[in-house]
Amino acid sequence: MIPFLDLKTINAQYRQNLIDAATRVIDSGWYIQGTQLKDFESEFAAYCGAKHCIGVANGLDALTLTLRSWKELGKLKDGDEVIVPANTYIASMLAITENRLKPVLVEPDEHTYNLCPTKTATAITANTKAVLAVHLYGQLAPMPALMALADEHGLLVLEDSAQAHGAAINGKKAGSWGHASGFSFYPGKNLGALGDAGAVTTDDDELATTIRALGNYGSHKKYENLYQGVNSRLDEMQAAMLRVKLQHLDTETQQRKEIALAYAKGITHPALSQPIPANSTLTSLENHVFHLYVTRTAEREALQTHLANTGVQTLIHYPISPHQQQAYAQWNEQSYPLTEAMHQQVLSLPISPVMTDHQVDAVIAACNSFEMP
């Protein structure tokens, strides 16, 4: 079976470096908010082109604490509207509702799966105060147009960069476009820790200070608490692991793009819609880091069964849209036809920096041999 994502082999490439990094943490005797975290924050901020990086416990906290901080700073209040793509992962919605803000779901662009500036503009009301731009599957949302729209209407922009580490538009990377950006370092991400981890990047000094305090029990100074905060800190061990893997991120991204290009060119089955044109190039794919390679077909169940029978593991990202989840029962009756169609048709093919040419060829052949039911 060709695995969807072989994390064991990915991390085995750096086994000794990871062991050495872990040993340094163990031997230091300092396991929370030490030099490994400080150094990773500095290195990742520089990588993204941002002034600040604040390590937190996970990607959801990165989004939640940013919105909470804007509330503490008086830039948001209960009931304010936040525009978010209807087809996002539920974490984007959870961060909004956890802060007693109102999600405004917008249908995505049919081809990129990201926010459409035109549809976003239509959704803006007098109560709209922020846009949560999700870089879904690893492709940057159209940030120049979204930032222009935000400037025009005085909106805050929070990037959900959980899947887009290193994606860029004209050299400007995810994490440096919006007023802030939340990252996840969940093990399966392009830059993955060996456990849960996350971070926020921003150029805003006041916001960075507030997020850092909120994630440390609301404390800006030991035993003094400005806010009713939480415990959400990126620990030394995960920071050390991330420092090792950050050095290899660009190389792994290049390998992902090469596989994506091979898929786009090689998969010719007419019933399978590909996420990029067959004539794409590495240069044209600056804005996509292929956390996922997502194809679409009306015959998804049959295709997934066929691929499994031919030894190819696939996953669905995501089978149920947020507005149809029981957690958001108040939205269950709302209709978002494009989003619902996507969630019924998308299928993610294996893609990882350790796939062999033989495995890539086998996935292509398996897709092309699919017989329509």
Tab-separated table of C-alpha atoms in Angstrom:
chain	number	residue	atom	x	y	z
A	1	MET	CA	0.000	0.000	0.000
A	2	ILE	CA	1.281	3.450	-0.909
A	3	PRO	CA	0.663	5.425	2.308
A	4	PHE	CA	-1.085	8.759	2.196
A	5	LEU	CA	1.657	10.281	4.371
A	6	ASP	CA	4.628	8.325	5.727
A	7	LEU	CA	5.579	10.401	8.762
A	8	LYS	CA	7.948	7.755	10.103
A	9	THR	CA	10.083	7.883	6.952
A	10	ILE	CA	9.897	11.676	6.740
A	11	ASN	CA	11.257	12.063	10.263
A	12	ALA	CA	13.740	9.211	9.886
A	13	GLN	CA	15.692	11.401	7.445
A	14	TYR	CA	16.567	13.675	10.355
A	15	ARG	CA	16.657	11.064	13.088
A	16	GLN	CA	20.099	11.850	14.478
A	17	ASN	CA	19.580	15.596	14.324
A	18	LEU	CA	16.270	15.214	16.140
A	19	ILE	CA	17.867	12.994	18.786
A	20	ASP	CA	20.670	15.515	19.246
A	21	ALA	CA	18.154	18.338	19.581
A	22	ALA	CA	16.122	16.379	22.143
A	23	THR	CA	19.284	15.587	24.081
A	24	ARG	CA	20.189	19.270	24.274
A	25	VAL	CA	16.768	20.042	25.721
A	26	ILE	CA	16.949	17.190	28.230
A	27	ASP	CA	20.430	18.157	29.334
A	28	SER	CA	19.550	21.834	29.635
A	29	GLY	CA	17.102	21.257	32.480
A	30	TRP	CA	14.870	24.005	31.026
A	31	TYR	CA	11.719	22.729	29.354
A	32	ILE	CA	9.295	25.671	29.087
A	33	GLN	CA	9.961	29.106	27.539
A	34	GLY	CA	13.686	28.682	27.163
A	35	THR	CA	16.285	29.297	24.491
A	36	GLN	CA	14.947	26.716	22.023
A	37	LEU	CA	11.601	28.505	21.866
A	38	LYS	CA	13.228	31.930	21.618
A	39	ASP	CA	15.487	30.773	18.800
A	40	PHE	CA	12.685	29.051	16.898
A	41	GLU	CA	10.465	32.119	17.180
A	42	SER	CA	13.253	34.262	15.775
A	43	GLU	CA	14.031	31.814	12.951
A	44	PHE	CA	10.419	31.248	11.929
A	45	ALA	CA	9.598	34.954	12.014
A	46	ALA	CA	12.557	35.574	9.698
A	47	TYR	CA	11.480	32.722	7.430
A	48	CYS	CA	7.965	34.177	7.080
A	49	GLY	CA	9.165	37.753	6.783
A	50	ALA	CA	7.349	38.849	9.948
A	51	LYS	CA	8.569	40.916	12.884
A	52	HIS	CA	7.213	38.641	15.615
A	53	CYS	CA	6.530	34.942	16.116
A	54	ILE	CA	4.766	33.767	19.267
A	55	GLY	CA	4.814	30.037	19.934
A	56	VAL	CA	1.548	28.546	21.210
A	57	ALA	CA	0.246	25.070	21.943
A	58	ASN	CA	-1.466	24.369	18.607
A	59	GLY	CA	-2.909	25.922	15.484
A	60	LEU	CA	-6.413	26.398	16.888
A	61	ASP	CA	-4.993	28.365	19.806
A	62	ALA	CA	-3.035	30.501	17.363
A	63	LEU	CA	-6.272	31.664	15.745
A	64	THR	CA	-8.296	31.828	18.957
A	65	LEU	CA	-5.713	33.841	20.896
A	66	THR	CA	-5.282	36.312	18.058
A	67	LEU	CA	-8.997	37.066	17.897
A	68	ARG	CA	-9.126	37.188	21.701
A	69	SER	CA	-6.235	39.650	21.729
A	70	TRP	CA	-7.995	41.948	19.290
A	71	LYS	CA	-10.949	41.921	21.660
A	72	GLU	CA	-8.728	42.771	24.627
A	73	LEU	CA	-7.240	45.615	22.599
A	74	GLY	CA	-10.691	46.953	21.743
A	75	LYS	CA	-10.495	46.179	18.043
A	76	LEU	CA	-13.266	43.543	18.186
A	77	LYS	CA	-16.279	43.030	20.426
A	78	ASP	CA	-18.880	40.328	20.997
A	79	GLY	CA	-21.118	39.830	17.958
A	80	ASP	CA	-18.781	41.350	15.380
A	81	GLU	CA	-18.828	39.538	12.050
A	82	VAL	CA	-15.824	37.632	10.719
A	83	ILE	CA	-15.873	36.501	7.086
A	84	VAL	CA	-14.582	32.957	6.601
A	85	PRO	CA	-14.746	30.484	3.689
A	86	ALA	CA	-17.635	28.057	4.089
A	87	ASN	CA	-15.490	25.073	3.030
A	88	THR	CA	-12.758	25.498	5.631
A	89	TYR	CA	-11.785	23.011	8.335
A	90	ILE	CA	-13.901	23.460	11.461
A	91	ALA	CA	-10.983	24.935	13.464
A	92	SER	CA	-11.392	28.217	11.617
A	93	MET	CA	-15.017	28.409	12.760
A	94	LEU	CA	-14.217	27.305	16.313
A	95	ALA	CA	-11.753	30.166	16.788
A	96	ILE	CA	-14.457	32.650	15.805
A	97	THR	CA	-17.323	31.281	17.890
A	98	GLU	CA	-15.072	30.641	20.906
A	99	ASN	CA	-14.592	34.414	21.007
A	100	ARG	CA	-18.348	35.078	20.750
A	101	LEU	CA	-17.895	36.519	17.274
A	102	LYS	CA	-20.211	35.741	14.357
A	103	PRO	CA	-18.893	33.694	11.421
A	104	VAL	CA	-20.121	34.872	8.035
A	105	LEU	CA	-19.696	31.935	5.661
A	106	VAL	CA	-18.736	32.744	2.091
A	107	GLU	CA	-18.660	30.297	-0.803
A	108	PRO	CA	-15.104	29.739	-2.096
A	109	ASP	CA	-13.587	30.136	-5.522
A	110	GLU	CA	-14.473	26.955	-7.398
A	111	HIS	CA	-10.941	26.388	-8.689
A	112	THR	CA	-8.689	27.458	-5.799
A	113	TYR	CA	-11.002	26.489	-2.889
A	114	ASN	CA	-10.014	29.799	-1.251
A	115	LEU	CA	-11.853	33.044	-0.592
A	116	CYS	CA	-13.045	34.903	-3.675
A	117	PRO	CA	-12.541	38.695	-3.339
A	118	THR	CA	-15.770	39.438	-5.209
A	119	LYS	CA	-17.870	37.150	-3.017
A	120	THR	CA	-16.077	38.477	0.051
A	121	ALA	CA	-16.916	42.065	-0.901
A	122	THR	CA	-20.572	41.145	-1.298
A	123	ALA	CA	-20.641	39.661	2.214
A	124	ILE	CA	-19.334	42.798	3.960
A	125	THR	CA	-21.847	44.609	6.176
A	126	ALA	CA	-21.651	47.378	8.732
A	127	ASN	CA	-20.963	44.681	11.347
A	128	THR	CA	-18.046	43.087	9.485
A	129	LYS	CA	-14.814	43.702	11.348
A	130	ALA	CA	-12.440	40.966	10.196
A	131	VAL	CA	-11.630	38.474	7.454
A	132	LEU	CA	-10.202	35.044	8.206
A	133	ALA	CA	-8.321	34.145	5.024
A	134	VAL	CA	-7.736	30.389	4.971
A	135	HIS	CA	-4.913	29.160	2.733
A	136	LEU	CA	-6.603	25.829	2.103
A	137	TYR	CA	-4.623	22.772	0.999
A	138	GLY	CA	-1.410	24.850	0.926
A	139	GLN	CA	-2.378	27.513	-1.619
A	140	LEU	CA	-2.306	31.170	-0.658
A	141	ALA	CA	-5.625	32.979	-0.839
A	142	PRO	CA	-5.577	36.010	-3.204
A	143	MET	CA	-3.997	38.198	-0.534
A	144	PRO	CA	-3.246	41.345	-2.586
A	145	ALA	CA	-6.934	41.691	-3.486
A	146	LEU	CA	-8.138	40.721	-0.008
A	147	MET	CA	-5.790	43.168	1.696
A	148	ALA	CA	-6.922	45.955	-0.634
A	149	LEU	CA	-10.520	45.123	0.213
A	150	ALA	CA	-9.708	45.099	3.933
A	151	ASP	CA	-7.956	48.459	3.700
A	152	GLU	CA	-10.941	49.924	1.883
A	153	HIS	CA	-13.364	48.814	4.605
A	154	GLY	CA	-11.086	49.065	7.647
A	155	LEU	CA	-11.091	45.323	8.354
A	156	LEU	CA	-8.642	43.189	10.273
A	157	VAL	CA	-7.163	40.259	8.341
A	158	LEU	CA	-6.128	37.036	10.037
A	159	GLU	CA	-4.431	34.430	7.872
A	160	ASP	CA	-5.105	30.776	8.654
A	161	SER	CA	-1.733	29.507	7.448
A	162	ALA	CA	-2.010	26.069	9.048
A	163	GLN	CA	-1.428	24.345	5.693
A	164	ALA	CA	0.665	26.926	3.850
A	165	HIS	CA	4.122	27.176	5.436
A	166	GLY	CA	6.365	28.815	2.813
A	167	ALA	CA	3.705	29.608	0.190
A	168	ALA	CA	4.264	33.045	-1.348
A	169	ILE	CA	2.988	35.628	-3.798
A	170	ASN	CA	5.717	37.717	-5.425
A	171	GLY	CA	8.132	36.553	-2.752
A	172	LYS	CA	5.902	37.590	0.163
A	173	LYS	CA	5.132	34.528	2.270
A	174	ALA	CA	2.166	33.260	4.214
A	175	GLY	CA	2.378	34.780	7.654
A	176	SER	CA	3.400	38.224	6.428
A	177	TRP	CA	0.306	39.343	4.483
A	178	GLY	CA	-2.388	39.875	7.092
A	179	HIS	CA	-2.365	41.779	10.359
A	180	ALA	CA	-1.608	38.411	11.937
A	181	SER	CA	-1.361	34.762	10.933
A	182	GLY	CA	-1.968	31.502	12.748
A	183	PHE	CA	0.170	28.434	12.017
A	184	SER	CA	-0.225	24.802	12.977
A	185	PHE	CA	2.752	22.479	13.366
A	186	TYR	CA	0.641	19.343	13.796
A	187	PRO	CA	2.851	16.372	12.815
A	188	GLY	CA	1.201	15.954	9.403
A	189	LYS	CA	1.756	19.566	8.338
A	190	ASN	CA	4.486	20.532	5.873
A	191	LEU	CA	6.422	21.836	8.866
A	192	GLY	CA	5.365	19.336	11.489
A	193	ALA	CA	6.433	18.908	15.092
A	194	LEU	CA	6.503	15.567	16.898
A	195	GLY	CA	3.344	16.510	18.744
A	196	ASP	CA	0.960	19.447	18.888
A	197	ALA	CA	2.417	22.899	18.314
A	198	GLY	CA	1.469	26.238	16.779
A	199	ALA	CA	2.485	29.876	16.389
A	200	VAL	CA	1.264	33.352	15.501
A	201	THR	CA	3.221	35.744	13.291
A	202	THR	CA	2.596	39.480	13.166
A	203	ASP	CA	4.299	42.838	12.708
A	204	ASP	CA	2.138	44.406	15.426
A	205	ASP	CA	4.139	44.911	18.641
A	206	GLU	CA	1.082	45.428	20.858
A	207	LEU	CA	-0.704	42.406	19.444
A	208	ALA	CA	2.363	40.204	19.916
A	209	THR	CA	2.706	41.272	23.551
A	210	THR	CA	-0.976	40.614	24.214
A	211	ILE	CA	-0.968	37.160	22.600
A	212	ARG	CA	2.137	36.192	24.528
A	213	ALA	CA	0.535	37.273	27.818
A	214	LEU	CA	-2.823	35.604	27.105
A	215	GLY	CA	-1.105	32.293	26.337
A	216	ASN	CA	0.811	32.473	29.613
A	217	TYR	CA	-2.120	32.681	32.039
A	218	GLY	CA	-2.660	36.320	31.110
A	219	SER	CA	0.682	37.212	32.634
A	220	HIS	CA	3.115	39.751	31.190
A	221	LYS	CA	5.253	39.555	34.325
A	222	LYS	CA	5.614	36.626	36.715
A	223	TYR	CA	2.770	36.495	39.234
A	224	GLU	CA	1.138	39.572	37.716
A	225	ASN	CA	-1.861	38.929	35.471
A	226	LEU	CA	-3.272	41.519	33.107
A	227	TYR	CA	-5.883	39.154	31.636
A	228	GLN	CA	-7.867	36.039	32.447
A	229	GLY	CA	-5.583	34.049	30.205
A	230	VAL	CA	-4.970	30.414	29.338
A	231	ASN	CA	-2.017	28.042	29.219
A	232	SER	CA	-0.988	27.774	25.577
A	233	ARG	CA	2.768	27.606	25.159
A	234	LEU	CA	5.050	25.959	22.629
A	235	ASP	CA	7.388	23.848	24.760
A	236	GLU	CA	11.134	23.559	24.414
A	237	MET	CA	11.136	20.007	23.041
A	238	GLN	CA	8.770	20.784	20.172
A	239	ALA	CA	10.579	24.050	19.446
A	240	ALA	CA	13.833	22.100	19.174
A	241	MET	CA	12.255	19.569	16.800
A	242	LEU	CA	10.853	22.381	14.651
A	243	ARG	CA	14.222	24.127	14.459
A	244	VAL	CA	15.695	20.971	12.929
A	245	LYS	CA	12.886	20.519	10.423
A	246	LEU	CA	12.653	24.186	9.423
A	247	GLN	CA	16.103	23.851	7.834
A	248	HIS	CA	14.675	21.311	5.365
A	249	LEU	CA	11.275	22.868	4.682
A	250	ASP	CA	12.127	24.487	1.349
A	251	THR	CA	13.678	21.285	0.023
A	252	GLU	CA	10.638	19.267	1.041
A	253	THR	CA	8.341	21.869	-0.511
A	254	GLN	CA	10.223	21.561	-3.800
A	255	GLN	CA	9.733	17.799	-3.710
A	256	ARG	CA	6.008	18.218	-3.077
A	257	LYS	CA	5.706	20.572	-6.042
A	258	GLU	CA	7.513	18.156	-8.338
A	259	ILE	CA	5.064	15.404	-7.390
A	260	ALA	CA	2.128	17.765	-7.941
A	261	LEU	CA	3.434	18.626	-11.404
A	262	ALA	CA	3.791	14.940	-12.213
A	263	TYR	CA	0.198	14.317	-11.108
A	264	ALA	CA	-1.174	17.273	-13.057
A	265	LYS	CA	0.571	16.160	-16.226
A	266	GLY	CA	0.122	12.421	-15.809
A	267	ILE	CA	-3.450	12.046	-14.537
A	268	THR	CA	-5.553	12.344	-17.671
A	269	HIS	CA	-8.784	10.623	-16.622
A	270	PRO	CA	-11.598	12.929	-17.798
A	271	ALA	CA	-13.709	12.368	-14.670
A	272	LEU	CA	-10.967	13.597	-12.324
A	273	SER	CA	-10.568	17.351	-11.939
A	274	GLN	CA	-7.034	18.412	-11.016
A	275	PRO	CA	-6.175	21.402	-8.767
A	276	ILE	CA	-3.595	22.879	-11.160
A	277	PRO	CA	-3.247	23.006	-14.954
A	278	ALA	CA	-1.169	20.315	-16.634
A	279	ASN	CA	1.161	23.001	-18.045
A	280	SER	CA	2.043	24.415	-14.618
A	281	THR	CA	5.691	25.033	-13.743
A	282	LEU	CA	7.631	25.329	-10.509
A	283	THR	CA	7.747	29.089	-11.055
A	284	SER	CA	3.993	29.348	-11.501
A	285	LEU	CA	3.420	27.386	-8.290
A	286	GLU	CA	5.061	29.863	-5.924
A	287	ASN	CA	1.731	30.331	-4.139
A	288	HIS	CA	1.096	26.619	-3.501
A	289	VAL	CA	3.094	24.288	-1.235
A	290	PHE	CA	0.803	21.248	-1.700
A	291	HIS	CA	0.106	20.297	1.851
A	292	LEU	CA	-2.571	18.336	0.034
A	293	TYR	CA	-3.088	17.375	-3.591
A	294	VAL	CA	-6.862	17.397	-3.974
A	295	THR	CA	-8.672	16.006	-6.984
A	296	ARG	CA	-12.458	16.132	-7.501
A	297	THR	CA	-14.912	13.698	-9.002
A	298	ALA	CA	-18.630	13.013	-8.774
A	299	GLU	CA	-17.674	9.332	-8.394
A	300	ARG	CA	-15.526	9.783	-5.299
A	301	GLU	CA	-16.626	6.678	-3.427
A	302	ALA	CA	-15.995	4.439	-6.409
A	303	LEU	CA	-12.654	6.114	-7.109
A	304	GLN	CA	-11.496	5.800	-3.515
A	305	THR	CA	-12.448	2.118	-3.484
A	306	HIS	CA	-10.623	1.546	-6.771
A	307	LEU	CA	-7.480	3.273	-5.521
A	308	ALA	CA	-7.528	1.289	-2.280
A	309	ASN	CA	-7.879	-1.944	-4.258
A	310	THR	CA	-4.847	-0.959	-6.348
A	311	GLY	CA	-2.773	-0.170	-3.257
A	312	VAL	CA	-3.157	3.608	-2.968
A	313	GLN	CA	-4.281	5.146	0.306
A	314	THR	CA	-6.355	8.336	0.022
A	315	LEU	CA	-8.117	10.647	2.474
A	316	ILE	CA	-11.035	13.059	2.275
A	317	HIS	CA	-10.432	16.681	3.307
A	318	TYR	CA	-13.139	17.166	4.462
A	319	PRO	CA	-16.225	14.915	4.356
A	320	ILE	CA	-18.563	17.259	6.262
A	321	SER	CA	-18.604	21.047	5.909
A	322	PRO	CA	-18.643	23.120	9.124
A	323	HIS	CA	-22.195	24.406	8.658
A	324	GLN	CA	-23.458	20.809	8.477
A	325	GLN	CA	-21.769	19.674	11.689
A	326	GLN	CA	-23.845	18.911	14.769
A	327	ALA	CA	-21.647	21.362	16.667
A	328	TYR	CA	-23.181	24.121	14.544
A	329	ALA	CA	-26.739	22.859	14.417
A	330	GLN	CA	-27.998	26.433	14.091
A	331	TRP	CA	-26.410	26.529	10.608
A	332	ASN	CA	-27.563	23.070	9.465
A	333	GLU	CA	-30.455	24.415	7.434
A	334	GLN	CA	-28.363	26.955	5.552
A	335	SER	CA	-27.394	26.142	1.995
A	336	TYR	CA	-23.950	26.561	0.460
A	337	PRO	CA	-24.244	24.490	-2.740
A	338	LEU	CA	-20.667	24.873	-3.999
A	339	THR	CA	-19.185	24.099	-0.598
A	340	GLU	CA	-21.448	21.088	-0.177
A	341	ALA	CA	-20.549	19.774	-3.633
A	342	MET	CA	-16.843	20.126	-2.859
A	343	HIS	CA	-17.159	18.212	0.392
A	344	GLN	CA	-18.946	15.443	-1.483
A	345	GLN	CA	-16.404	15.259	-4.326
A	346	VAL	CA	-12.882	16.060	-3.104
A	347	LEU	CA	-10.316	13.299	-2.649
A	348	SER	CA	-6.731	13.808	-1.504
A	349	LEU	CA	-4.030	11.754	-3.206
A	350	PRO	CA	-0.773	10.737	-1.486
A	351	ILE	CA	1.851	13.461	-1.551
A	352	SER	CA	4.945	13.718	0.601
A	353	PRO	CA	8.661	14.503	0.215
A	354	VAL	CA	9.599	10.824	0.636
A	355	MET	CA	7.468	9.380	-2.151
A	356	THR	CA	9.513	7.531	-4.750
A	357	ASP	CA	9.158	8.010	-8.506
A	358	HIS	CA	7.756	4.488	-8.669
A	359	GLN	CA	5.056	5.351	-6.133
A	360	VAL	CA	4.140	8.552	-7.982
A	361	ASP	CA	3.875	6.630	-11.260
A	362	ALA	CA	1.754	3.983	-9.546
A	363	VAL	CA	-0.705	6.603	-8.245
A	364	ILE	CA	-0.992	8.125	-11.724
A	365	ALA	CA	-1.580	4.727	-13.324
A	366	ALA	CA	-4.167	3.805	-10.703
A	367	CYS	CA	-6.101	7.039	-11.310
A	368	ASN	CA	-6.036	6.603	-15.071
A	369	SER	CA	-7.202	2.971	-14.847
A	370	PHE	CA	-10.351	3.941	-12.929
A	371	GLU	CA	-13.451	2.631	-14.670
A	372	MET	CA	-16.572	4.718	-14.199
A	373	PRO	CA	-19.422	2.792	-12.488
